[in-house]
Short mmCIF file of C-alpha atoms (C1' of nucleotides) in Angstrom, two decimals:
data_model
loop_
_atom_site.label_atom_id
_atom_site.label_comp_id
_atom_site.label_asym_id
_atom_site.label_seq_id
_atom_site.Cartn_x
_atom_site.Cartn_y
_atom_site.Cartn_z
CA UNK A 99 -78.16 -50.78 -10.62
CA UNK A 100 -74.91 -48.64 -11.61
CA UNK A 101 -75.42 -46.80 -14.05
CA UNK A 102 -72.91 -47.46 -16.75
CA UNK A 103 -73.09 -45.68 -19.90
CA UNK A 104 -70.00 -47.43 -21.39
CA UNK A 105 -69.77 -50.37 -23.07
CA UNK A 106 -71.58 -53.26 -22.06
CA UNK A 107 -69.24 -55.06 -19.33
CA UNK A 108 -69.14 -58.84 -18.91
CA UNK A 109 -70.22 -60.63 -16.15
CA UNK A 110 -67.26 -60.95 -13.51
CA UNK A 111 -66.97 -56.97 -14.64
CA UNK A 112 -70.07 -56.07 -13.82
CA UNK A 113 -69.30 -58.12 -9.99
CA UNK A 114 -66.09 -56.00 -9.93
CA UNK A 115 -67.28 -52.61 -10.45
CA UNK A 116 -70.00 -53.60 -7.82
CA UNK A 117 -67.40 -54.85 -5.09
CA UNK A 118 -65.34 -51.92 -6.14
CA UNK A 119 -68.43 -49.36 -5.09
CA UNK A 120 -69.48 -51.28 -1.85
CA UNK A 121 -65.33 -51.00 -0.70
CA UNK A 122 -65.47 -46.86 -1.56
CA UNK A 123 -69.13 -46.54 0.10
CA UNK A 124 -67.67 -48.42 3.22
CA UNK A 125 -65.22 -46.31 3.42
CA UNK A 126 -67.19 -42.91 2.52
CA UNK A 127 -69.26 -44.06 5.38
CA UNK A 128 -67.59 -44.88 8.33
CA UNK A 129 -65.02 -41.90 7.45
CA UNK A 130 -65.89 -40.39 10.80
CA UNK A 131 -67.36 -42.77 13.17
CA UNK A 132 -66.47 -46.96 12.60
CA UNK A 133 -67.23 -50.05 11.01
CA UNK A 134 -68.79 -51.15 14.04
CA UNK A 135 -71.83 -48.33 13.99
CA UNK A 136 -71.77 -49.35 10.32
CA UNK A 137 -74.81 -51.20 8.96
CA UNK A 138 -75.37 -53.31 6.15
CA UNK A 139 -78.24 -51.22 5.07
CA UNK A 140 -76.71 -47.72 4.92
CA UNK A 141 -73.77 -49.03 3.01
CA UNK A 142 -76.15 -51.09 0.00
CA UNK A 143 -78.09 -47.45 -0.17
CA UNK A 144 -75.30 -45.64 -0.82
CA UNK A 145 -73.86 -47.80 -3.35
CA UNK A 146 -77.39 -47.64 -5.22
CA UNK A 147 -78.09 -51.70 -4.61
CA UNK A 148 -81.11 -53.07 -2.62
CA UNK A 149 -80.16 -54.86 1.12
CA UNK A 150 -80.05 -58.45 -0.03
CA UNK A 151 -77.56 -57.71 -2.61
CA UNK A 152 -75.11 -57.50 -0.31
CA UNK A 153 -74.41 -60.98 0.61
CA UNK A 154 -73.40 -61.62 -2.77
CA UNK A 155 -70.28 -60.05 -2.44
CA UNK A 156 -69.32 -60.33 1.28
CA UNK A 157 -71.35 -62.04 4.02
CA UNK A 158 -71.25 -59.60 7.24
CA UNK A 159 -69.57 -55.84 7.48
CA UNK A 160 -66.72 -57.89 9.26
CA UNK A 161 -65.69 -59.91 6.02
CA UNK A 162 -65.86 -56.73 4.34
CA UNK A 163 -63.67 -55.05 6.89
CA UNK A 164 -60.81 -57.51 6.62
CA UNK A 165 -61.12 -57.15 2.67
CA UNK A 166 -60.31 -53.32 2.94
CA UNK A 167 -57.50 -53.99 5.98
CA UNK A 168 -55.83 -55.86 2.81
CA UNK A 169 -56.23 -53.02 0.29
CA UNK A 170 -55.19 -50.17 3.12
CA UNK A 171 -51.98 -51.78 3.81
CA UNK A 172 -51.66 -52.10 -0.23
CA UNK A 173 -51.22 -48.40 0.35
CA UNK A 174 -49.16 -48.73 2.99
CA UNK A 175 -46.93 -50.50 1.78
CA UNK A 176 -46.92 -48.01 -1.74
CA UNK A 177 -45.79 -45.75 1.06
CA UNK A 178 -43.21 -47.43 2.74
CA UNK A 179 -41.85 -48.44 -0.85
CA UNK A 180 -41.32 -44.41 -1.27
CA UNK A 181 -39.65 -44.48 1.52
CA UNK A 182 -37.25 -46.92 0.96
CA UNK A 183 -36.98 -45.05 -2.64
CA UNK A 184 -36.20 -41.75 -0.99
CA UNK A 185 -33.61 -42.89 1.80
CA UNK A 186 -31.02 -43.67 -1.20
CA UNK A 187 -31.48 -40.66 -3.02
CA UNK A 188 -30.16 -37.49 -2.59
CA UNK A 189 -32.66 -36.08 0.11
CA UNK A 190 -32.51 -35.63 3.48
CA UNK A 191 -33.70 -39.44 4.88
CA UNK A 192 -36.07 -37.72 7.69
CA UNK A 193 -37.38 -34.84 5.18
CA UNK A 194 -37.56 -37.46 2.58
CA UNK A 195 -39.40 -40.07 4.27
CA UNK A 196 -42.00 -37.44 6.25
CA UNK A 197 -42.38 -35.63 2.19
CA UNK A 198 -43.50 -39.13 1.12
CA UNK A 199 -45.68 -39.63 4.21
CA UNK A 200 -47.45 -36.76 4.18
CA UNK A 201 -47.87 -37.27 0.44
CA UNK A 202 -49.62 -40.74 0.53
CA UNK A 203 -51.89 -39.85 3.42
CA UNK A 204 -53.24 -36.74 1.56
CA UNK A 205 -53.60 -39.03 -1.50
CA UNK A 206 -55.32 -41.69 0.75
CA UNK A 207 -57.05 -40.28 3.54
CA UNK A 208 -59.55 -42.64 3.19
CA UNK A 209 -57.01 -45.50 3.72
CA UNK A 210 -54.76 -44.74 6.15
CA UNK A 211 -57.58 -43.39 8.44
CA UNK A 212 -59.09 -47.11 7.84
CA UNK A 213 -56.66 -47.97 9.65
CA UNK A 214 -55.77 -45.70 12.08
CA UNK A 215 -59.84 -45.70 13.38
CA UNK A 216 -60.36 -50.14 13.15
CA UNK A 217 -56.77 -50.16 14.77
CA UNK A 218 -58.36 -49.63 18.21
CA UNK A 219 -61.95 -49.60 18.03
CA UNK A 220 -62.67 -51.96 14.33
CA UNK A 221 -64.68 -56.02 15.13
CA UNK A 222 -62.16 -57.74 17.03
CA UNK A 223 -61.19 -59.99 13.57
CA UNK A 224 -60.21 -56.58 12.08
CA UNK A 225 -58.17 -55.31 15.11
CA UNK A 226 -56.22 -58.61 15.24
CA UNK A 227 -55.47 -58.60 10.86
CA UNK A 228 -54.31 -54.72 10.90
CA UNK A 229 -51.90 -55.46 14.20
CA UNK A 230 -50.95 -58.36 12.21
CA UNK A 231 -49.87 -56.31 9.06
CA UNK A 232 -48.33 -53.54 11.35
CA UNK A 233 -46.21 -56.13 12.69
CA UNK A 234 -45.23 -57.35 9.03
CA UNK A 235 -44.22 -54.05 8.47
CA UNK A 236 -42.53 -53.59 11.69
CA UNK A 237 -40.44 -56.59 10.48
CA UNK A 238 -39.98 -55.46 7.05
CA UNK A 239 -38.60 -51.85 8.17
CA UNK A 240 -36.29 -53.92 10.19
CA UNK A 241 -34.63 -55.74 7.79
CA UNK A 242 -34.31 -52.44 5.67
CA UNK A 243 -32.52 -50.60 8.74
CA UNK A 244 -30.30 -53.84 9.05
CA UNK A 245 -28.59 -52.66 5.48
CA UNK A 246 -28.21 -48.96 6.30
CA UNK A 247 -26.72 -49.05 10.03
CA UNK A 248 -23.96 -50.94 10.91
CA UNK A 249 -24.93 -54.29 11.13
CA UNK A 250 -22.51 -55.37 13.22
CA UNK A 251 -23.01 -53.24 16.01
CA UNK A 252 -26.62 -53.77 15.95
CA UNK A 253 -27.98 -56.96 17.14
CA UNK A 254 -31.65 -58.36 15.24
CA UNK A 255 -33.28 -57.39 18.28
CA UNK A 256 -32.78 -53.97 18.66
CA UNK A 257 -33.18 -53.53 15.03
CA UNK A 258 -36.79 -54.17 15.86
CA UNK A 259 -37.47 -51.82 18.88
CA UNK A 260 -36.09 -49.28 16.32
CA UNK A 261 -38.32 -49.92 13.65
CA UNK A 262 -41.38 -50.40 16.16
CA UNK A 263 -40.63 -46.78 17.10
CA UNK A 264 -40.31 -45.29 13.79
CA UNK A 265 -43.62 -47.31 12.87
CA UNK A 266 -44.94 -46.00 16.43
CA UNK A 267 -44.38 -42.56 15.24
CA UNK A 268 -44.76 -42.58 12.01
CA UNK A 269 -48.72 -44.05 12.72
CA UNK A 270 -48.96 -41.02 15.13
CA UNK A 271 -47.81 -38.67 12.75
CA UNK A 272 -50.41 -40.06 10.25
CA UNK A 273 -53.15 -39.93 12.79
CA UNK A 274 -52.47 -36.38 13.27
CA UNK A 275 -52.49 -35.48 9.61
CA UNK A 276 -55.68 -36.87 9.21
CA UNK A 277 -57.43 -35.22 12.39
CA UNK A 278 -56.68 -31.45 11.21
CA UNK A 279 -57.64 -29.89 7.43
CA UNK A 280 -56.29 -26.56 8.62
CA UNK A 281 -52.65 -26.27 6.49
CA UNK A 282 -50.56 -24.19 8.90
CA UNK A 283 -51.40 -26.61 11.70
CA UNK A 284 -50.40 -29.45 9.31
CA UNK A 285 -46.75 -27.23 8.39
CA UNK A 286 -46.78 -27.76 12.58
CA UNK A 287 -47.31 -30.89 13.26
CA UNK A 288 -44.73 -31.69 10.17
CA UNK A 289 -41.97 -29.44 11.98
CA UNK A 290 -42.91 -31.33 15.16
CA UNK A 291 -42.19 -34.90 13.87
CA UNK A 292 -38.96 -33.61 11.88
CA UNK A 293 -37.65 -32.57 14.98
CA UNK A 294 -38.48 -35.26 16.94
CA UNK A 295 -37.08 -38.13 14.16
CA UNK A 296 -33.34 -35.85 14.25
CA UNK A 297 -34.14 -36.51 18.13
CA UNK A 298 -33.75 -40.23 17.64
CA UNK A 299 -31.27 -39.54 14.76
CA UNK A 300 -28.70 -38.60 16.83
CA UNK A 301 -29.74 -41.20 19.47
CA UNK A 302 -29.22 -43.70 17.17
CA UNK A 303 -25.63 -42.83 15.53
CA UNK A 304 -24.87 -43.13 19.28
CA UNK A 305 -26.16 -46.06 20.09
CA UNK A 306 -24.39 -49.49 20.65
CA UNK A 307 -26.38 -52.83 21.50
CA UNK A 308 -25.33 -54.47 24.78
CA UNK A 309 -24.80 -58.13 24.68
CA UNK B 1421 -84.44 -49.77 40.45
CA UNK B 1422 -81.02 -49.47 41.47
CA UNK B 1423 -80.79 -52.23 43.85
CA UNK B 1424 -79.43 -50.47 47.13
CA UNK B 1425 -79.76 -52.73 50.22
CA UNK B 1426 -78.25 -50.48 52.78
CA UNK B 1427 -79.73 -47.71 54.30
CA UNK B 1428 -81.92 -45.09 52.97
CA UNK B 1429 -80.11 -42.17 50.83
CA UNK B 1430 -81.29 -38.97 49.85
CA UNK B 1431 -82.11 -37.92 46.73
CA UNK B 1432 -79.29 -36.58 44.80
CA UNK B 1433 -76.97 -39.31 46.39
CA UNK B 1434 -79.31 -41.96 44.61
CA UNK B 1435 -79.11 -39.56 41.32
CA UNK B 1436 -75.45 -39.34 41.88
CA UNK B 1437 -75.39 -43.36 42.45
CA UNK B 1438 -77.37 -44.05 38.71
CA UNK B 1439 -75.34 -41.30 37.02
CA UNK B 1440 -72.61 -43.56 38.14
CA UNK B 1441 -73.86 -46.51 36.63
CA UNK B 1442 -74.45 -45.37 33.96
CA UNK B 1443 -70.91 -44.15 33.22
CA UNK B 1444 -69.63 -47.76 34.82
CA UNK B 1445 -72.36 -49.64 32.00
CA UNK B 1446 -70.84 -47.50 29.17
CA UNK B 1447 -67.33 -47.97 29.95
CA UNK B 1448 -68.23 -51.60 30.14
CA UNK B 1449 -70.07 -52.16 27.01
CA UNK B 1450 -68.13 -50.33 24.25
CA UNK B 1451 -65.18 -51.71 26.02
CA UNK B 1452 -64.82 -53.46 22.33
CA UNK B 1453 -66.55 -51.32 19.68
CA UNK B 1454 -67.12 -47.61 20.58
CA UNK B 1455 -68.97 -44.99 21.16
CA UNK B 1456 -70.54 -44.75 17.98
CA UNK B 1457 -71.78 -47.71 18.03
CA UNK B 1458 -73.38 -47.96 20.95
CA UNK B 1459 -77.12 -47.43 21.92
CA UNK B 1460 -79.33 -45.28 24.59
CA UNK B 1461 -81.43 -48.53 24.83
CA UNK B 1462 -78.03 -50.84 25.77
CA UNK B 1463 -76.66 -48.39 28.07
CA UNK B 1464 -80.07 -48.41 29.97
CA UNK B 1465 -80.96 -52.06 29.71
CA UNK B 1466 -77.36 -52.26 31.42
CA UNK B 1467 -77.98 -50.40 34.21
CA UNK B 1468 -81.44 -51.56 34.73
CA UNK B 1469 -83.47 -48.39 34.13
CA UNK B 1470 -85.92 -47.88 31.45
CA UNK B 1471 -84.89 -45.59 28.42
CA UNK B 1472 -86.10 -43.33 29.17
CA UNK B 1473 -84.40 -42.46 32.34
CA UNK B 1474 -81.51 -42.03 30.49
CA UNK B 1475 -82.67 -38.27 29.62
CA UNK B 1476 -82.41 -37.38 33.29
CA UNK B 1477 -78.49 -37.26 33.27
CA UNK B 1478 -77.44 -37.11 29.86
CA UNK B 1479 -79.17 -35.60 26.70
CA UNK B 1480 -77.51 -37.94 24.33
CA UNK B 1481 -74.62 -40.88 23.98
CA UNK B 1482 -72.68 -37.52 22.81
CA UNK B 1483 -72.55 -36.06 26.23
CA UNK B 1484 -72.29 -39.32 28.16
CA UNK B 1485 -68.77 -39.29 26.34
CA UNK B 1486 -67.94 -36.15 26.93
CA UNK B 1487 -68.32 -36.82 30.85
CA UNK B 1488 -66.20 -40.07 30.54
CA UNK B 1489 -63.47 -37.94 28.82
CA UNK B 1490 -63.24 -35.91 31.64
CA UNK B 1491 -62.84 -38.64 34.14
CA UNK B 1492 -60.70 -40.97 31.70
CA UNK B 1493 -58.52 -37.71 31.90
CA UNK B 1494 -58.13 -37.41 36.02
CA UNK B 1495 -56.72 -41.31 35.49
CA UNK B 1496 -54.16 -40.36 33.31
CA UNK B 1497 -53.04 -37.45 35.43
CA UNK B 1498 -52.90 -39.57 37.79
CA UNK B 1499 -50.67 -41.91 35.59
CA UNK B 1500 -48.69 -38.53 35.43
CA UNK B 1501 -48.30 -37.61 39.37
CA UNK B 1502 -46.97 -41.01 39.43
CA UNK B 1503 -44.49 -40.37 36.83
CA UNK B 1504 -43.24 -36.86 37.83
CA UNK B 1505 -42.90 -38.93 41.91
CA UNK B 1506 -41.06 -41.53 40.65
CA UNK B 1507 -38.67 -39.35 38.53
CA UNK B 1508 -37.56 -37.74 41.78
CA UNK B 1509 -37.07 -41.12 43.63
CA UNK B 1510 -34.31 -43.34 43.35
CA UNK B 1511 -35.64 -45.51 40.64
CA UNK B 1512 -34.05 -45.02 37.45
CA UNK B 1513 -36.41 -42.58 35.33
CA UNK B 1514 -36.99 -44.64 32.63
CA UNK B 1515 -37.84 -47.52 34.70
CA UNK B 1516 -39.92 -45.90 36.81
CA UNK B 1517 -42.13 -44.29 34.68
CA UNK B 1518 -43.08 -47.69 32.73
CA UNK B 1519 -44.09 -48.90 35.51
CA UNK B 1520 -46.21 -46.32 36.43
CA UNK B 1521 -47.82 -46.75 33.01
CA UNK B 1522 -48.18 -50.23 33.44
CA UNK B 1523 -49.88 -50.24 36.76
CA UNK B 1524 -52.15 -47.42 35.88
CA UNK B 1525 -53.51 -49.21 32.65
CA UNK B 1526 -54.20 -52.35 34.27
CA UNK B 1527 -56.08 -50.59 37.37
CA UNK B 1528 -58.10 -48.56 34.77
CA UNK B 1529 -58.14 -50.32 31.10
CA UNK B 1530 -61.59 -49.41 31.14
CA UNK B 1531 -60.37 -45.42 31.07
CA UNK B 1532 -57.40 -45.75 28.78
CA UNK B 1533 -58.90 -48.17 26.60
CA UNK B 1534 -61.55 -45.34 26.62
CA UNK B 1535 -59.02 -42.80 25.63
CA UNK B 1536 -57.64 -44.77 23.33
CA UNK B 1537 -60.90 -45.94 21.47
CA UNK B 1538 -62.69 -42.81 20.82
CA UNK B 1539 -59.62 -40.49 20.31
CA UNK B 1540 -60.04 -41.52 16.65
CA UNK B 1541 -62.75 -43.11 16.47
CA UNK B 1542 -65.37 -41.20 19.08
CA UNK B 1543 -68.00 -38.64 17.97
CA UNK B 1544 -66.22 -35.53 16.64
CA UNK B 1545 -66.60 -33.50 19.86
CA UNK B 1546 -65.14 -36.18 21.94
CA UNK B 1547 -62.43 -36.59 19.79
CA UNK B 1548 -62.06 -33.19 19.90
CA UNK B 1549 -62.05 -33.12 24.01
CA UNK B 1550 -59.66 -35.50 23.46
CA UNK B 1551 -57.13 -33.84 21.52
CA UNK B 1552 -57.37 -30.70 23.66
CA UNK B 1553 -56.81 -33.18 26.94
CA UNK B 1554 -53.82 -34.62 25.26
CA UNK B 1555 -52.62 -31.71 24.26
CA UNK B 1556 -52.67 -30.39 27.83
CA UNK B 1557 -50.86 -33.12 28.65
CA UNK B 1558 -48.26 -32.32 26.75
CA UNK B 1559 -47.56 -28.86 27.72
CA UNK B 1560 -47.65 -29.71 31.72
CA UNK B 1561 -45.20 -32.49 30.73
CA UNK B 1562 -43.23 -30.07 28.81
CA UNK B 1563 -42.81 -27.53 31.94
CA UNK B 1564 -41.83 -30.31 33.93
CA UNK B 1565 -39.11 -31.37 31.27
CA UNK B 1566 -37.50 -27.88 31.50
CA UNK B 1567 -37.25 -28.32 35.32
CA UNK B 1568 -35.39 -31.43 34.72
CA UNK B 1569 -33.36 -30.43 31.44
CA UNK B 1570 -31.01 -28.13 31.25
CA UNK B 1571 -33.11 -25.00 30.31
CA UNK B 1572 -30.72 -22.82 29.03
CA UNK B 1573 -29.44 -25.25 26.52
CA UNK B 1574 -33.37 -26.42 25.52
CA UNK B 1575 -36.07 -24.10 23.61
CA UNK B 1576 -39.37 -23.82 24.97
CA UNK B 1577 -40.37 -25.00 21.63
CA UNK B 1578 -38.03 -28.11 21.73
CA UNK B 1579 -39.55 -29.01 25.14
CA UNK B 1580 -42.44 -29.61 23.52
CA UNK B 1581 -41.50 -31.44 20.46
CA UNK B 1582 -40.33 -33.63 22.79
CA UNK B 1583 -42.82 -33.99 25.42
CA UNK B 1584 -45.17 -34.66 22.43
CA UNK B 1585 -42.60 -37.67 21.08
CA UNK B 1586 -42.87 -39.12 25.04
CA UNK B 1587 -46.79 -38.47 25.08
CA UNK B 1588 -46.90 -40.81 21.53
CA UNK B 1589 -44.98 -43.31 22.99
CA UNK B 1590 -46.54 -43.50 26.14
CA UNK B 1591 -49.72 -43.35 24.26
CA UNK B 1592 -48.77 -46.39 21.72
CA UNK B 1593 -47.82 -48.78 24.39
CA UNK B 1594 -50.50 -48.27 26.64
CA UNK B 1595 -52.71 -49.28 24.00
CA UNK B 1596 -50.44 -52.26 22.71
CA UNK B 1597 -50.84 -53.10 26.48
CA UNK B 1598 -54.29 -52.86 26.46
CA UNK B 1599 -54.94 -54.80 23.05
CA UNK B 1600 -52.91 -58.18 24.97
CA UNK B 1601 -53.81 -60.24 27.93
CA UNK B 1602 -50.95 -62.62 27.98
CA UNK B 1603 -48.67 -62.04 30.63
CA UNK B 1604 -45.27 -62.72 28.49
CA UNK B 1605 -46.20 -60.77 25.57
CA UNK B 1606 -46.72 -57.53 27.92
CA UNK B 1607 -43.43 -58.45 29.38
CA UNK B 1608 -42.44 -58.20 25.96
CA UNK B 1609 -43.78 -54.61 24.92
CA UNK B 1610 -42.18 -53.15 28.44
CA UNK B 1611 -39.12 -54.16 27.75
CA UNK B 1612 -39.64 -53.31 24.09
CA UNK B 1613 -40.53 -49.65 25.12
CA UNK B 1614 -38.01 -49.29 27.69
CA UNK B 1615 -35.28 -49.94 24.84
CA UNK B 1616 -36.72 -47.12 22.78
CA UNK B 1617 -36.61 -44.75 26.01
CA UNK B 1618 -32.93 -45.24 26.29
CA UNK B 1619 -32.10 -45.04 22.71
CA UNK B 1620 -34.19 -41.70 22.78
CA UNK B 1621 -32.63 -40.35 26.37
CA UNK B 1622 -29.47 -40.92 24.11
CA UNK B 1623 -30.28 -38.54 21.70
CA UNK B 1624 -31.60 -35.90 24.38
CA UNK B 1625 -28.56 -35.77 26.05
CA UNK B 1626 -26.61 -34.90 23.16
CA UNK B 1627 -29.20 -32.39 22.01
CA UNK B 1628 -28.56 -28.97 21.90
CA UNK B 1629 -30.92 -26.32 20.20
CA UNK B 1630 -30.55 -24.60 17.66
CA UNK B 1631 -30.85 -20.47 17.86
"C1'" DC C 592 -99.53 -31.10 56.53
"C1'" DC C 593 -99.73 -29.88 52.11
"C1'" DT C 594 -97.39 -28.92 47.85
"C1'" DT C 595 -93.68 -29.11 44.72
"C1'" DT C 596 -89.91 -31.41 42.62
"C1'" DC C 597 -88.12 -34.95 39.96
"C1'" DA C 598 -85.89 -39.78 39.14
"C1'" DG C 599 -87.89 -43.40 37.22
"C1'" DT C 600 -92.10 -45.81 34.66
"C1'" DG C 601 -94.66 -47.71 30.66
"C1'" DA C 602 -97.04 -47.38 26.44
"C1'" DA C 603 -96.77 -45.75 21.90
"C1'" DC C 604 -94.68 -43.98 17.56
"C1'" DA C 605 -92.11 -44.03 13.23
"C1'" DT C 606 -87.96 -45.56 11.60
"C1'" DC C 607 -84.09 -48.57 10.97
"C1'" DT C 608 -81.89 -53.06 11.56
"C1'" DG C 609 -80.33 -58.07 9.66
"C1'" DT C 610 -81.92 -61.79 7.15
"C1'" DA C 611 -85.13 -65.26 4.71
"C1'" DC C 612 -87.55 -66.24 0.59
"C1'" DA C 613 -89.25 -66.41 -4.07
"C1'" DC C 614 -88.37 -64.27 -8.09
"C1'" DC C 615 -86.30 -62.10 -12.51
"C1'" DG C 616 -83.49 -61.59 -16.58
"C1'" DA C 617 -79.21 -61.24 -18.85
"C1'" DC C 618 -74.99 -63.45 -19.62
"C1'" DA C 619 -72.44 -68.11 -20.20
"C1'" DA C 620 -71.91 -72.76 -21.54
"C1'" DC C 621 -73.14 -76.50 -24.13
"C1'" DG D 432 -81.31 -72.58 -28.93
"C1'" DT D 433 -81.88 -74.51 -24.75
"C1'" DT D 434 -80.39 -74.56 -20.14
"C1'" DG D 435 -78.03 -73.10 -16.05
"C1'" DT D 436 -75.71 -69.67 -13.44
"C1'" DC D 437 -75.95 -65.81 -10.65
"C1'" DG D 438 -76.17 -60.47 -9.75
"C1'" DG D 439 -79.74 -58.02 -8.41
"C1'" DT D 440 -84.96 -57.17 -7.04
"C1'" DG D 441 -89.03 -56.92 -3.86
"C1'" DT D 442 -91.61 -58.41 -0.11
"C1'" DA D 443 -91.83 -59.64 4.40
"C1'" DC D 444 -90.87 -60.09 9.35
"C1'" DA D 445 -89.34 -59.82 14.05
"C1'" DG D 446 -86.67 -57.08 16.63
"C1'" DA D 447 -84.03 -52.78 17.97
"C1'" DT D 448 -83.65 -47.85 17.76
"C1'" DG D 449 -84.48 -42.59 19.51
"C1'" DT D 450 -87.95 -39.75 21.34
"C1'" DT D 451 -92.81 -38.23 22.75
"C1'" DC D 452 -96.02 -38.12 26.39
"C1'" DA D 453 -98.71 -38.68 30.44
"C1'" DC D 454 -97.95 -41.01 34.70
"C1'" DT D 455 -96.30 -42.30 39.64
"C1'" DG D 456 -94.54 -42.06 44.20
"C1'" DA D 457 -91.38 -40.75 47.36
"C1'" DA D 458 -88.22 -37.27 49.07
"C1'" DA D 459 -87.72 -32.07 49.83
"C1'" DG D 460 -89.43 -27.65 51.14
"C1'" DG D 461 -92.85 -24.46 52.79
#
DNA sequence: CCTTTCAGTGAACATCTGTACACCGACAAC
DNA sequence: GTTGTCGGTGTACAGATGTTCACTGAAAGG
């Protein structure tokens, strides 16, 4: 039932481009509101398929959900890679890593509010796989901070309260992006967070772990 | 059909006693989930009125939420008088104010996991109510920072950049307080958080504005 | 005492919900 | 070329949904 007008596709094609439009309609759809006032029916009409059809691809909205917590953090991840890109060249690390932020949520909104929304209010399975990945990224961020400060005066542990704040903020910072469409107040909350990361900056240069 | 079982009570105190009920059933049932996807019919079913009673308090699941913004909002400024008191006692600042969070959240999770919830993923207006009551939150904690801070050496401006930075963190751990019921992982998160205060209080008092 | 007010009732409605079932027809494999 | 696999269809059903309407009965007000 999607119209192709190309080529004729094979089989497993054909099953692609289908799970392909079910992921975008699921996310089209609970855009403002959440998976869990999301029903089966609403999402197989707006991909163009009948009910039943459904379950051939993914057997509740909850399987479904945890299939597009993996492909959000996909884009996550494209955006922490920037990051880590950035921080060695010649920019700024704070304007570089908010320029790259800003960048990937514009590029997907649809993604990173996902997240953001089935964070706190997604089917419990959900919740617990996206604190899982934040976690993994926590973890990853840490390891990355590990080669840039001085190791030695730095013990693993509070490596990982700083990267659980950056992550802390850097989700909030997100959130914020996506709840306003207005530029200037975007320019604001970008000054905000650019501030506050020079804040912890110079916290951090200062710091020495105990113990 | 509000079982009562004391003595009689007038009219609006029996109105006032469902409207309550009402609010208590809703906090209660998208205590996982949200607002969105929750229905006239549970909410009622919950209380034990018919449906249609609903209409006598509230004109839609819209409005219900906008009432339990308000009163999820006089919790956390509660949450705040306890803050701004224990700042002024002899308990070290940092300390004292986690623990104010902490005690708050447990005594109302239903509120702040309210907050929480539909700040992102509510109908738009009570995200919107949200964002405003946040946003108030900030400023009054901003006001309060300049009585503390030095002033001279602070912009109004920088006040708020970083009451807003305390507001997200207090924000973020409440809910990673709220999303855990094990006793050592919570013990965990405080002392997590209370690491990233200090390594921020760091960086405040070297701060100094610039023109 | 008589009348008004009004929180709560109960039936009815059109619509939407998840899921079961039998079916089709084109691609794939042999 | 026959057969099997498997996305997708269509029908059907029991239940839930928001909202309407006319109603009841007790408290409130004159």
């Amino acid at each position: 039932m999607i119209e192709t007008g190309t080529e004729p596709e094979s089989r497993a094609e054909r099953k692609l481009r289908t799970r392909r439009a079910i992921l975008d309609a699921t996310l089209e759809l609970c855009a403002d509101s959440s998976l869990t006032a999301l029903s089966l029916r609403q999402v197989a009409k707006q991909v163009g398929i009948v009910p039943t059809a459904f379950y051939r691809h993914f057997d509740s909205i909850e399987s479904l959900g945890l299939a597009l917590v993996e492909e959000s953090f996909d884009s996550l991840r494209d955006l922490f890679r920037d990051v880590r890109r950035n921080a060695r060249a010649d920019q700024d690390i704070v304007d570089g890593s908010i320029d790259a932020l800003v960048d990937h949520v514009h590029r997907r909104r649809d993604h990173f509010g996902f997240i953001a929304r089935e964070r706190v209010a997604g089917p419990r399975s959900v919740r617990e796989a996206i604190h899982r990945e934040i976690e993994l990224c926590e973890r990853e961020l840490a390891t990355d901070l590990a080669l840039m400060t001085g190791t030695d005066i730095w013990t693993a542990k509070d490596l990982h309260v700083l990267s659980s704040l950056f992550v802390t903020v850097l989700v909030a910072t997100a959130e914020q992006i996506l709840s306003t469409t207005r530029p200037e107040q975007e320019a604001q909350i970008v000054a905000t967070v650019r501030t506050q990361l020079r804040m912890l900056l110079v916290g951090v240069y200062q710091w020495r772990s105990e113990g």
